[in-house]
Coordinates of C-alpha atoms in Angstrom, one line a residue:
Chain A
M1 CA -7.5 -45.7 24.4
S2 CA -4.2 -44.6 23.0
S3 CA -1.3 -45.7 25.7
P4 CA 1.1 -42.8 27.2
I5 CA 4.1 -43.8 25.0
F6 CA 2.8 -43.4 22.0
N7 CA 1.5 -40.1 22.8
E8 CA 4.6 -38.8 24.0
F9 CA 6.1 -39.9 20.7
L10 CA 3.7 -38.2 18.8
A11 CA 3.6 -34.9 20.7
K12 CA 7.4 -34.9 20.3
V13 CA 6.7 -35.6 16.4
I14 CA 4.0 -32.8 16.4
S15 CA 6.2 -30.0 18.5
K16 CA 8.2 -29.3 15.1
V17 CA 5.3 -29.0 13.0
K18 CA 4.3 -25.3 13.1
S19 CA 1.1 -25.6 10.8
K20 CA -1.3 -26.6 13.9
E21 CA -4.0 -27.3 11.0
A22 CA -2.1 -30.4 9.7
H23 CA -1.3 -31.7 13.5
K24 CA -4.7 -33.7 13.4
M25 CA -3.8 -35.7 10.1
I26 CA -0.1 -36.5 11.2
E27 CA -1.2 -37.6 14.2
K28 CA -3.9 -40.0 13.2
E29 CA -1.7 -41.4 10.5
L30 CA 1.3 -42.1 12.9
H31 CA -0.8 -43.5 15.6
H32 CA -2.2 -46.0 13.2
H33 CA 1.1 -47.0 12.4
L34 CA 2.1 -47.5 15.8
L35 CA -0.8 -49.3 16.8
E36 CA -0.1 -51.9 13.6
L37 CA 3.4 -52.2 14.7
S38 CA 2.7 -53.1 18.2
Q39 CA 0.4 -55.6 17.2
S40 CA 2.5 -57.2 15.3
F41 CA 5.1 -57.5 18.1
Q42 CA 2.2 -58.7 20.3
N43 CA 1.7 -61.6 18.0
R44 CA 5.4 -62.6 18.7
E45 CA 4.5 -63.1 22.1
D46 CA 6.1 -59.7 23.6
S47 CA 3.8 -58.3 26.5
R48 CA 1.7 -55.1 25.4
E49 CA 4.1 -52.7 27.0
K50 CA 7.2 -54.0 25.7
A51 CA 5.7 -53.9 22.2
E52 CA 4.6 -50.5 22.3
E53 CA 7.9 -49.5 23.3
K54 CA 9.7 -51.4 20.8
A55 CA 7.2 -50.0 18.2
V56 CA 8.0 -46.6 19.2
Q57 CA 11.9 -47.3 18.7
E58 CA 11.2 -49.0 15.1
M59 CA 9.8 -45.4 14.3
G60 CA 12.9 -43.9 14.8
N61 CA 14.0 -40.2 16.2
P62 CA 10.5 -38.4 16.2
Y63 CA 12.3 -34.8 16.2
S64 CA 14.0 -35.7 12.7
I65 CA 10.6 -36.6 11.5
G66 CA 8.6 -33.6 12.7
E67 CA 11.1 -31.4 11.2
R68 CA 10.8 -33.0 7.8
L69 CA 7.0 -32.9 8.2
N70 CA 7.3 -29.1 9.1
K71 CA 8.6 -28.2 5.8
L72 CA 6.1 -30.3 3.7
H73 CA 3.3 -29.0 5.7
K74 CA 3.8 -25.1 5.3
P75 CA 0.6 -23.4 4.7
R76 CA 0.9 -22.2 1.0
M77 CA 0.8 -18.7 0.0
D78 CA -0.6 -18.4 -3.9
W79 CA 1.8 -15.5 -4.8
M80 CA 1.4 -15.2 -8.3
L81 CA -2.3 -14.7 -7.5
I82 CA -1.4 -11.9 -4.9
I83 CA 0.9 -10.2 -7.6
M84 CA -1.9 -10.3 -10.3
F85 CA -4.2 -9.0 -8.0
T86 CA -1.6 -5.8 -7.3
I87 CA -1.2 -5.5 -10.6
I88 CA -5.0 -5.5 -11.6
G89 CA -5.4 -3.2 -8.6
A90 CA -2.8 -0.7 -10.3
I91 CA -4.8 -0.5 -13.3
S92 CA -8.0 0.1 -11.5
F93 CA -6.6 3.5 -10.6
L94 CA -6.2 4.1 -14.6
P95 CA -10.0 5.0 -15.7
L96 CA -10.3 7.6 -12.8
I97 CA -7.2 9.6 -14.2
G98 CA -8.2 12.2 -17.0
N99 CA -11.9 10.8 -16.6
A100 CA -14.7 13.1 -15.9
P101 CA -15.6 12.4 -12.6
G102 CA -12.5 14.0 -11.2
S103 CA -9.5 13.5 -8.7
I104 CA -11.8 12.7 -5.7
F105 CA -12.3 9.6 -7.1
L106 CA -9.0 8.4 -7.2
E107 CA -8.7 9.4 -3.4
K108 CA -11.9 7.0 -2.9
Q109 CA -10.2 4.3 -4.8
A110 CA -7.3 4.5 -2.8
I111 CA -9.5 4.0 0.4
W112 CA -11.7 1.4 -1.2
F113 CA -8.6 -0.6 -2.5
S114 CA -7.0 -0.8 1.0
L115 CA -10.2 -1.7 2.7
G116 CA -10.4 -4.3 -0.1
T117 CA -6.9 -5.6 0.9
I118 CA -7.8 -5.8 4.5
V119 CA -10.9 -7.8 3.7
L120 CA -8.9 -10.0 1.4
I121 CA -6.5 -10.7 4.2
S122 CA -8.6 -11.5 6.8
F123 CA -10.5 -13.5 4.6
L124 CA -7.0 -15.1 3.6
F125 CA -6.0 -16.2 7.2
F126 CA -9.8 -17.1 8.2
D127 CA -10.5 -20.8 8.0
Y128 CA -12.9 -21.2 5.6
R129 CA -14.2 -24.6 6.8
K130 CA -15.8 -22.8 9.5
L131 CA -18.2 -21.6 7.0
K132 CA -19.7 -24.8 6.0
N133 CA -21.9 -25.5 8.4
W134 CA -23.8 -22.0 8.4
W135 CA -25.5 -22.3 4.9
L136 CA -29.1 -22.1 6.3
F137 CA -28.0 -18.7 8.4
F138 CA -26.1 -17.4 4.6
Y139 CA -29.3 -18.2 2.9
S140 CA -31.7 -16.9 4.9
S141 CA -30.1 -13.5 5.6
G142 CA -29.6 -13.2 2.1
V143 CA -33.3 -13.5 1.0
L144 CA -33.9 -11.0 4.3
L145 CA -31.7 -8.6 2.8
L146 CA -33.0 -8.8 -0.7
L147 CA -36.4 -8.5 0.4
Y148 CA -35.3 -5.3 2.4
I149 CA -33.8 -3.9 -0.4
L150 CA -37.1 -4.4 -2.1
V151 CA -38.9 -2.5 0.4
F152 CA -36.4 0.2 1.6
G153 CA -34.0 0.2 -1.0
V154 CA -32.7 3.2 -2.9
S155 CA -33.0 3.3 -6.5
A156 CA -30.7 4.5 -9.2
A157 CA -30.8 4.3 -12.8
G158 CA -34.1 2.4 -12.0
V159 CA -32.3 -0.5 -10.3
K160 CA -32.8 -1.1 -6.5
R161 CA -29.4 -2.0 -5.2
W162 CA -28.7 -0.1 -2.6
V163 CA -29.4 0.3 1.3
S164 CA -28.6 3.5 3.1
F165 CA -27.5 3.2 7.1
G166 CA -26.9 6.3 8.5
G167 CA -25.7 8.0 5.7
I168 CA -23.5 5.4 4.1
T169 CA -24.7 3.8 1.1
V170 CA -24.1 0.0 0.8
D171 CA -24.7 -2.0 -2.5
A172 CA -26.8 -4.4 -0.6
A173 CA -27.5 -6.7 -3.4
T174 CA -23.6 -7.3 -4.1
I175 CA -23.9 -8.4 -0.3
S176 CA -26.3 -10.8 -0.5
M177 CA -25.0 -12.4 -3.6
L178 CA -21.7 -13.5 -1.3
L179 CA -24.2 -14.8 1.1
F180 CA -25.8 -17.0 -1.5
F181 CA -22.5 -18.0 -2.9
L182 CA -21.2 -19.1 0.7
A183 CA -24.8 -20.9 1.2
W184 CA -25.0 -23.0 -1.8
S185 CA -21.2 -24.3 -1.6
G186 CA -22.1 -25.4 1.9
I187 CA -25.7 -27.2 0.4
F188 CA -23.9 -29.1 -2.1
T189 CA -21.4 -30.9 0.2
K190 CA -24.6 -32.2 2.0
S191 CA -25.1 -35.2 -0.6
D192 CA -28.5 -36.1 1.5
M193 CA -29.8 -32.9 0.8
F194 CA -30.4 -34.3 -2.8
H195 CA -32.7 -36.9 -2.4
G196 CA -36.6 -37.8 -2.8
W197 CA -38.8 -34.6 -2.0
K198 CA -35.8 -32.5 -0.9
Q199 CA -34.7 -32.4 -4.3
G200 CA -37.6 -30.2 -4.9
L201 CA -37.3 -28.2 -2.1
M202 CA -33.6 -27.5 -3.5
F203 CA -35.1 -26.4 -6.5
G204 CA -37.4 -23.9 -5.4
L205 CA -34.4 -22.7 -3.1
F206 CA -32.8 -22.0 -6.2
W207 CA -35.3 -19.9 -8.0
I208 CA -36.4 -17.6 -5.1
P209 CA -33.1 -15.6 -5.2
F210 CA -32.7 -15.8 -8.9
L211 CA -36.4 -14.3 -9.1
L212 CA -35.7 -11.4 -6.2
F213 CA -32.7 -10.3 -8.0
M214 CA -35.1 -10.2 -11.3
I215 CA -37.9 -8.3 -9.6
L216 CA -34.8 -5.3 -8.3
P217 CA -34.3 -5.6 -11.4
S218 CA -31.0 -6.6 -11.4
F219 CA -30.4 -9.0 -14.7
P220 CA -26.7 -9.4 -14.4
Y221 CA -27.0 -10.5 -10.9
S222 CA -29.6 -13.2 -11.8
I223 CA -27.4 -14.4 -14.6
F224 CA -24.3 -14.1 -12.2
Y225 CA -26.4 -16.3 -9.6
F226 CA -27.4 -18.8 -12.1
F227 CA -24.1 -19.6 -13.6
C228 CA -22.2 -19.6 -10.2
V229 CA -24.8 -22.4 -8.5
L230 CA -24.8 -23.8 -11.8
M231 CA -21.2 -24.6 -11.9
M232 CA -21.0 -25.5 -8.2
L233 CA -23.6 -27.9 -8.7
T234 CA -21.8 -29.8 -12.0
F235 CA -18.6 -30.0 -9.4
S236 CA -20.0 -30.9 -6.4
H237 CA -20.1 -34.5 -4.8
I238 CA -23.8 -35.4 -5.1
S239 CA -24.8 -38.2 -7.3
K240 CA -24.6 -38.1 -11.4
K241 CA -28.4 -38.8 -11.6
S242 CA -29.7 -36.1 -9.3
K243 CA -27.1 -33.6 -11.0
V244 CA -28.4 -34.4 -14.4
I245 CA -31.8 -34.1 -13.6
M246 CA -31.2 -30.8 -11.7
I247 CA -29.2 -28.9 -14.2
T248 CA -31.7 -30.2 -17.1
A249 CA -34.5 -28.8 -14.7
K250 CA -32.8 -25.9 -14.1
L251 CA -31.9 -25.4 -17.8
T252 CA -35.2 -26.1 -19.2
T253 CA -37.0 -23.8 -16.6
C254 CA -35.0 -20.9 -17.6
L255 CA -35.6 -21.2 -21.0
L256 CA -39.3 -22.2 -21.3
F257 CA -40.3 -19.7 -18.6
I258 CA -37.9 -16.9 -17.3
L259 CA -36.7 -15.6 -21.1
P260 CA -40.4 -15.1 -22.2
I261 CA -41.3 -13.6 -19.5
L262 CA -38.4 -11.3 -19.5
I263 CA -39.3 -10.4 -22.8
K264 CA -42.7 -9.7 -22.4
F265 CA -42.9 -8.4 -18.9
R266 CA -39.6 -6.1 -18.6
G267 CA -41.1 -5.3 -21.9
F268 CA -39.4 -2.9 -24.6
L269 CA -36.6 -2.1 -22.7
L270 CA -34.8 -5.2 -22.6
S271 CA -35.8 -6.9 -25.6
E272 CA -35.0 -3.4 -27.2
K273 CA -31.8 -3.7 -25.6
L274 CA -31.1 -7.1 -26.4
F275 CA -32.1 -6.8 -30.1
S276 CA -30.4 -3.6 -30.5
F277 CA -26.9 -5.4 -29.7
L278 CA -27.5 -7.6 -32.9
S279 CA -28.4 -4.4 -35.1
P280 CA -27.5 -1.0 -33.5
E281 CA -28.0 1.0 -36.6
E282 CA -31.7 0.3 -36.3
Y283 CA -31.7 1.8 -32.8
V284 CA -29.7 4.8 -33.3
N285 CA -31.9 7.1 -31.1
G286 CA -32.3 4.6 -28.5
P287 CA -30.0 1.8 -26.9
G288 CA -28.4 1.6 -30.1
Y289 CA -26.5 4.8 -29.6
M290 CA -23.9 3.0 -27.1
Y291 CA -22.7 0.4 -29.2
I292 CA -22.2 3.0 -32.2
L293 CA -20.6 5.5 -29.8
I294 CA -18.4 3.0 -28.6
K295 CA -17.3 1.4 -31.9
E296 CA -16.2 5.0 -33.0
F297 CA -14.1 5.3 -29.7
L298 CA -12.5 1.7 -30.4
A299 CA -11.9 2.7 -34.1
D300 CA -9.7 5.7 -33.0
A301 CA -7.8 3.5 -30.3
G302 CA -5.1 2.5 -32.5
W303 CA -2.1 0.6 -31.0
L304 CA -0.8 3.0 -28.7
G305 CA -3.8 4.9 -28.0
N306 CA -4.6 8.9 -27.3
G307 CA -3.3 9.1 -23.9
L308 CA -5.1 9.3 -20.4
N309 CA -5.5 12.9 -20.9
G310 CA -5.2 13.8 -24.3
N311 CA -8.7 13.4 -26.1
S312 CA -11.6 15.3 -24.7
A313 CA -13.9 13.3 -27.2
I314 CA -13.6 10.2 -24.8
Q315 CA -15.5 12.3 -22.0
S316 CA -18.7 12.1 -23.8
L317 CA -18.7 8.0 -23.1
P318 CA -20.7 7.8 -20.2
D319 CA -19.9 5.3 -17.1
A320 CA -16.2 5.5 -18.6
H321 CA -15.0 4.3 -15.1
T322 CA -17.4 1.7 -14.0
D323 CA -19.3 -0.3 -17.0
F324 CA -16.9 0.9 -19.8
A325 CA -13.8 0.9 -18.2
F326 CA -12.2 -1.2 -21.1
P327 CA -13.3 0.6 -23.7
Y328 CA -11.8 3.8 -22.1
L329 CA -8.7 2.3 -21.3
V330 CA -8.6 0.8 -25.1
H331 CA -9.0 4.2 -26.3
S332 CA -6.7 6.0 -24.4
L333 CA -3.8 3.3 -24.0
G334 CA -4.5 1.5 -27.3
W335 CA -5.2 -2.1 -28.2
A336 CA -1.8 -3.2 -26.9
F337 CA -2.9 -2.2 -23.4
G338 CA -6.1 -3.8 -24.0
I339 CA -4.6 -7.1 -25.3
F340 CA -2.6 -7.2 -21.9
L341 CA -5.3 -6.3 -19.8
C342 CA -7.3 -9.5 -21.5
I343 CA -4.5 -11.7 -21.0
L344 CA -3.8 -10.7 -17.5
L345 CA -7.6 -11.5 -16.9
I346 CA -7.8 -14.8 -18.4
L347 CA -4.4 -15.8 -16.6
F348 CA -6.2 -14.8 -13.3
I349 CA -9.0 -16.8 -13.7
W350 CA -7.1 -19.9 -15.3
K351 CA -4.9 -19.8 -12.0
I352 CA -7.6 -19.7 -10.0
S353 CA -9.5 -22.8 -12.1
R354 CA -6.1 -24.6 -11.6
N355 CA -6.4 -23.9 -7.8
A356 CA -9.9 -25.7 -7.8
S357 CA -8.1 -28.9 -9.3
K358 CA -5.5 -29.1 -6.7
T359 CA -7.4 -29.2 -3.6
K360 CA -8.8 -32.0 -2.2
D361 CA -11.4 -31.0 0.0
S362 CA -14.7 -31.3 -1.6
Y363 CA -15.8 -28.1 -0.1
G364 CA -12.9 -26.0 -0.6
R365 CA -13.1 -26.9 -4.3
L366 CA -16.6 -25.9 -4.6
L367 CA -15.8 -22.2 -3.0
V368 CA -13.0 -22.0 -5.5
V369 CA -15.4 -23.0 -8.5
G370 CA -18.0 -20.9 -7.8
G371 CA -15.6 -17.8 -6.8
A372 CA -14.0 -18.6 -10.0
T373 CA -17.4 -18.4 -11.7
L374 CA -18.3 -15.3 -10.1
I375 CA -15.2 -13.4 -11.2
A376 CA -15.3 -15.1 -15.0
V377 CA -18.6 -14.3 -15.9
P378 CA -18.7 -10.9 -15.2
A379 CA -15.3 -10.6 -16.8
I380 CA -16.1 -11.9 -19.9
W381 CA -19.3 -10.3 -20.2
N382 CA -18.1 -6.6 -19.5
I383 CA -15.1 -6.8 -22.1
L384 CA -17.2 -8.6 -24.7
M385 CA -19.7 -5.9 -23.9
G386 CA -17.2 -3.1 -24.3
L387 CA -15.8 -4.2 -27.6
G388 CA -19.7 -4.3 -28.6
F389 CA -20.1 -8.5 -28.7
A390 CA -22.6 -8.6 -26.0
P391 CA -25.9 -6.9 -24.8
I392 CA -25.0 -3.9 -22.6
I393 CA -26.4 -4.1 -19.5
G394 CA -24.7 -2.9 -15.8
V395 CA -21.9 -5.3 -15.5
S396 CA -18.6 -4.0 -14.0
L397 CA -15.2 -5.3 -14.8
P398 CA -14.3 -7.1 -11.6
F399 CA -11.2 -5.4 -9.5
I400 CA -11.4 -2.5 -12.3
S401 CA -14.5 -1.0 -12.7
Y402 CA -14.7 1.7 -9.5
G403 CA -17.4 0.6 -7.1
G404 CA -16.5 0.7 -3.4
T405 CA -19.0 -2.5 -2.5
T406 CA -18.1 -4.4 -5.3
L407 CA -14.5 -4.4 -5.2
L408 CA -14.8 -5.4 -1.4
F409 CA -16.9 -8.4 -2.9
Y410 CA -14.1 -9.7 -5.3
S411 CA -11.6 -9.0 -2.9
A412 CA -13.5 -11.3 -0.1
V413 CA -14.1 -14.3 -2.6
L414 CA -10.0 -13.8 -3.8
G415 CA -9.4 -14.2 -0.2
I416 CA -11.5 -17.3 0.4
I417 CA -10.1 -18.8 -2.7
L418 CA -6.5 -17.9 -1.4
S419 CA -7.7 -19.5 2.1
V420 CA -8.5 -22.5 0.3
Y421 CA -5.3 -22.8 -1.1
R422 CA -3.6 -22.1 1.9
R423 CA -4.8 -25.2 3.4
K424 CA -4.7 -27.2 0.5
D425 CA -2.5 -30.2 1.7
I426 CA -3.5 -30.0 5.1
V427 CA -7.1 -30.1 4.8
E428 CA -8.4 -33.9 5.3
P429 CA -9.5 -35.1 2.2
S430 CA -13.1 -36.1 2.3
E431 CA -13.8 -39.6 2.1
I432 CA -14.9 -41.0 -1.5
Chain B
M1 CA 57.3 -46.8 37.3
N2 CA 54.0 -45.4 39.1
D3 CA 51.7 -43.8 36.4
P4 CA 49.8 -41.0 38.4
F5 CA 46.9 -41.7 35.7
L6 CA 46.7 -45.2 36.6
N7 CA 43.3 -44.9 38.6
F8 CA 42.2 -42.0 37.3
K9 CA 39.0 -43.3 35.4
K10 CA 38.4 -45.2 38.5
S11 CA 38.7 -42.0 40.7
M12 CA 36.8 -39.8 38.3
R13 CA 33.9 -42.1 38.3
K14 CA 34.0 -42.4 42.4
N15 CA 33.9 -38.7 43.0
V16 CA 32.9 -36.3 40.2
F17 CA 30.5 -38.3 37.8
K18 CA 29.3 -40.1 41.1
D19 CA 25.5 -38.5 40.4
F20 CA 25.7 -38.8 36.7
S21 CA 23.9 -41.2 35.2
F22 CA 23.6 -42.5 31.5
T23 CA 20.8 -44.7 30.7
D24 CA 20.4 -47.2 27.9
E25 CA 17.9 -44.9 26.3
R26 CA 20.0 -41.8 25.9
K27 CA 22.9 -44.0 24.9
V28 CA 20.9 -44.9 21.8
R29 CA 19.6 -41.7 21.3
V30 CA 23.4 -40.0 21.2
N31 CA 24.6 -42.9 18.7
E32 CA 21.3 -42.1 16.9
A33 CA 22.5 -38.3 16.5
I34 CA 26.1 -39.1 15.7
Q35 CA 24.7 -41.6 12.8
A36 CA 22.4 -38.9 11.7
K37 CA 25.2 -36.5 11.3
R38 CA 27.6 -38.8 9.7
S39 CA 25.1 -39.6 7.3
S40 CA 23.3 -36.5 6.4
S41 CA 24.4 -35.9 2.9
T42 CA 22.8 -39.3 2.1
L43 CA 19.7 -38.9 4.3
H44 CA 18.4 -35.8 3.1
S45 CA 17.8 -37.3 -0.4
F46 CA 16.0 -40.8 -0.5
S47 CA 17.4 -43.2 -3.0
K48 CA 16.1 -44.2 -6.1
D49 CA 15.4 -47.6 -5.4
T50 CA 13.3 -46.9 -2.5
I51 CA 11.3 -44.5 -4.6
L52 CA 10.8 -47.4 -7.3
A53 CA 10.0 -49.9 -4.8
I54 CA 7.1 -47.4 -3.0
L55 CA 5.8 -47.0 -6.5
K56 CA 5.9 -50.7 -7.5
S57 CA 4.2 -51.4 -4.4
L58 CA 1.2 -49.4 -5.0
Q59 CA 1.0 -50.7 -8.6
L60 CA -2.3 -53.1 -8.4
E61 CA -3.9 -51.1 -5.4
A62 CA -3.9 -48.4 -2.9
K63 CA -2.4 -49.0 0.2
H64 CA -1.9 -47.4 3.7
G65 CA 1.2 -46.6 5.1
F66 CA 1.8 -49.7 7.4
E67 CA 0.9 -51.8 4.3
I68 CA 3.7 -50.1 2.0
S69 CA 6.3 -50.6 4.7
T70 CA 5.7 -54.5 5.5
Q71 CA 5.7 -54.9 1.5
L72 CA 8.8 -52.7 1.5
F73 CA 10.6 -55.3 4.2
Q74 CA 9.5 -58.2 2.1
I75 CA 11.3 -57.1 -0.7
E76 CA 14.1 -56.5 1.3
E77 CA 14.0 -52.7 0.9
H78 CA 15.6 -51.9 4.2
Y79 CA 15.8 -48.1 4.0
F80 CA 13.4 -47.6 6.8
L81 CA 14.5 -50.1 9.0
H82 CA 14.3 -48.9 12.6
N83 CA 13.1 -45.7 11.3
E84 CA 9.5 -46.2 9.8
G85 CA 8.3 -43.0 10.8
Q86 CA 10.6 -41.3 7.8
L87 CA 8.6 -43.4 5.2
Y88 CA 5.6 -40.8 5.8
T89 CA 8.0 -37.9 5.2
L90 CA 8.6 -39.7 1.6
L91 CA 5.1 -40.4 1.0
H92 CA 3.7 -36.8 2.2
L93 CA 6.6 -35.1 -0.3
L94 CA 5.6 -37.6 -3.3
E95 CA 2.0 -36.6 -2.7
N96 CA 3.1 -32.8 -2.3
K97 CA 4.5 -33.7 -6.2
E98 CA 1.5 -35.0 -7.1
V99 CA 3.2 -38.7 -7.6
L100 CA 0.8 -39.9 -5.3
V101 CA -2.8 -39.3 -4.4
S102 CA -4.4 -39.9 -1.0
M103 CA -7.8 -41.0 0.4
W104 CA -9.2 -41.5 3.9
R105 CA -10.9 -44.5 4.2
A106 CA -12.1 -45.6 7.9
D107 CA -9.3 -43.6 9.8
K108 CA -6.8 -44.8 7.7
K109 CA -5.2 -42.7 5.0
Y110 CA -4.5 -44.7 1.6
Y111 CA -1.9 -43.8 -1.1
A112 CA -2.2 -44.5 -4.7
L113 CA -0.7 -43.7 -7.6
T114 CA -1.3 -41.1 -9.9
T115 CA -1.1 -40.7 -13.9
K116 CA 2.3 -38.7 -13.3
G117 CA 3.3 -41.6 -10.8
R118 CA 2.4 -44.2 -13.3
K119 CA 4.7 -42.7 -15.9
Y120 CA 7.6 -42.5 -13.7
L121 CA 6.9 -46.2 -13.1
S122 CA 7.0 -47.1 -16.4
S123 CA 9.8 -45.0 -17.6
A124 CA 11.8 -46.5 -14.7
S125 CA 11.1 -50.1 -15.9
K126 CA 12.0 -49.5 -19.4
K127 CA 15.8 -49.5 -20.3
G128 CA 18.0 -47.5 -22.6
Y129 CA 16.0 -44.3 -23.3
V130 CA 18.1 -41.6 -21.9
K131 CA 15.7 -38.7 -23.2
Q132 CA 12.3 -39.2 -21.4
P133 CA 10.3 -36.3 -19.4
Y134 CA 9.7 -38.9 -16.6
L135 CA 12.8 -40.0 -15.3
L136 CA 13.1 -40.8 -11.6
K137 CA 16.3 -39.1 -11.5
E138 CA 15.1 -35.8 -12.4
L139 CA 12.1 -36.6 -9.6
L140 CA 15.1 -37.3 -7.0
K141 CA 16.7 -34.0 -8.1
E142 CA 13.3 -32.0 -7.0
V143 CA 12.7 -34.3 -4.0
S144 CA 15.8 -33.7 -2.5
L145 CA 15.1 -29.8 -2.4

């Protein structure tokens, strides 16, 4: 097919380009130019060999072309995101200082954080495109894992989320969330999945994990899952018509069936939780207590706070190192720090969303959109919850709340996002 | 007078450089290298006219590299003459700067203008204004880095 003289030229260009992933794309483009050139020379009655030789000569020095292309196709590193990850990581140690759980947690957090960094780096250097066709595997193992939790899971505070493997307890619900995230990003790149009867199948596949999360019961995870898949659907390349159908179908099902079922069957607890958030004073002896407690702590905070070890009153706040890390930090370090933390998180999420718009590969874009949602929704919810503006349900603050598996989960998500950014100029853009 | 160096060149060729060969292709390469070194300062930055010509050629429709290069020759922009491979380094650079956007169709890479690219083009065709955010001069500065 390709002539040896062309191949020799292309090999010389490529030899100067370090990024292996860019090779195929550059070769394809330059080869096409060589073909067209030699074709035009042949039209002027040159022999084929002569024309090919001339074409190569017209291209100029292959090494200097390669050197320039090498500069342009260096793998990218999003240093801003890395720096923000480090700052946020450092902040994650603060809720553990002077807090009730004690100093053992500091050491544990140090171990988890180094593990998280390892996970992040390994995902960063992993070529995310290899995950694309594994969606069925991801989906089914996610469902199996949730079923396993339902049967053998360890219950804590009324929620089955943990699975015990020979003494080590793992937050399996979080792992299954990662699996579903990878599964749906793969499914949405296959637009033939959304024609005719398959559309109904996709609809079913969407609700199974949602319901399983509900049964655990892990209401927040159902919500994260719902938003994550919905956002990926919105930004996917499937036809507009089926997109609109799917989105409206999902939203109406959610409103018509899920919410009433939720409020009725989950009974008192949830409805009380939801309503107590609107008027906590009426539920002072029940779930309303937490809202009032938090309000008092926040009122005491001031601009500079009470110091990380100064006040023992805050020790009465339960879950101050996990779900209520935000009010704890505001009370101890003040509103100035709280506002700084909010701005930092907003910048972090904004930076991720910017990445999504920069990558041309549709699979990569879906991964970034889904990942951004998985970080943004809990972050916003947790902060609003910490300020008393959202119902208190077990939502932890990404990267900051203490929790081993969740930290690893968010590190993995961030690693995937950085992996997409790294290859954004290299990946062959999908055909439109 | 008997010049001792009279037949020097001849005898050197006969004895010392007997086994050396200097093919035509090699000659061309060496010449190229010398040329490149001599004009290295200008070759590092593309000229304003070249960039403008590329942007203009994409004004109406998306084109692949070969179409762009033929159009450049038609309007007698000879920057890439005998050096057509360098066109792709410029195209990739403009793509990195988000002046161009690319897509693959039938195994060919097509380039089109982005909104940013159009702004550069329109500000270049207007004359008189000094203060404009999208001046090719500024782009050139970025490009030469």
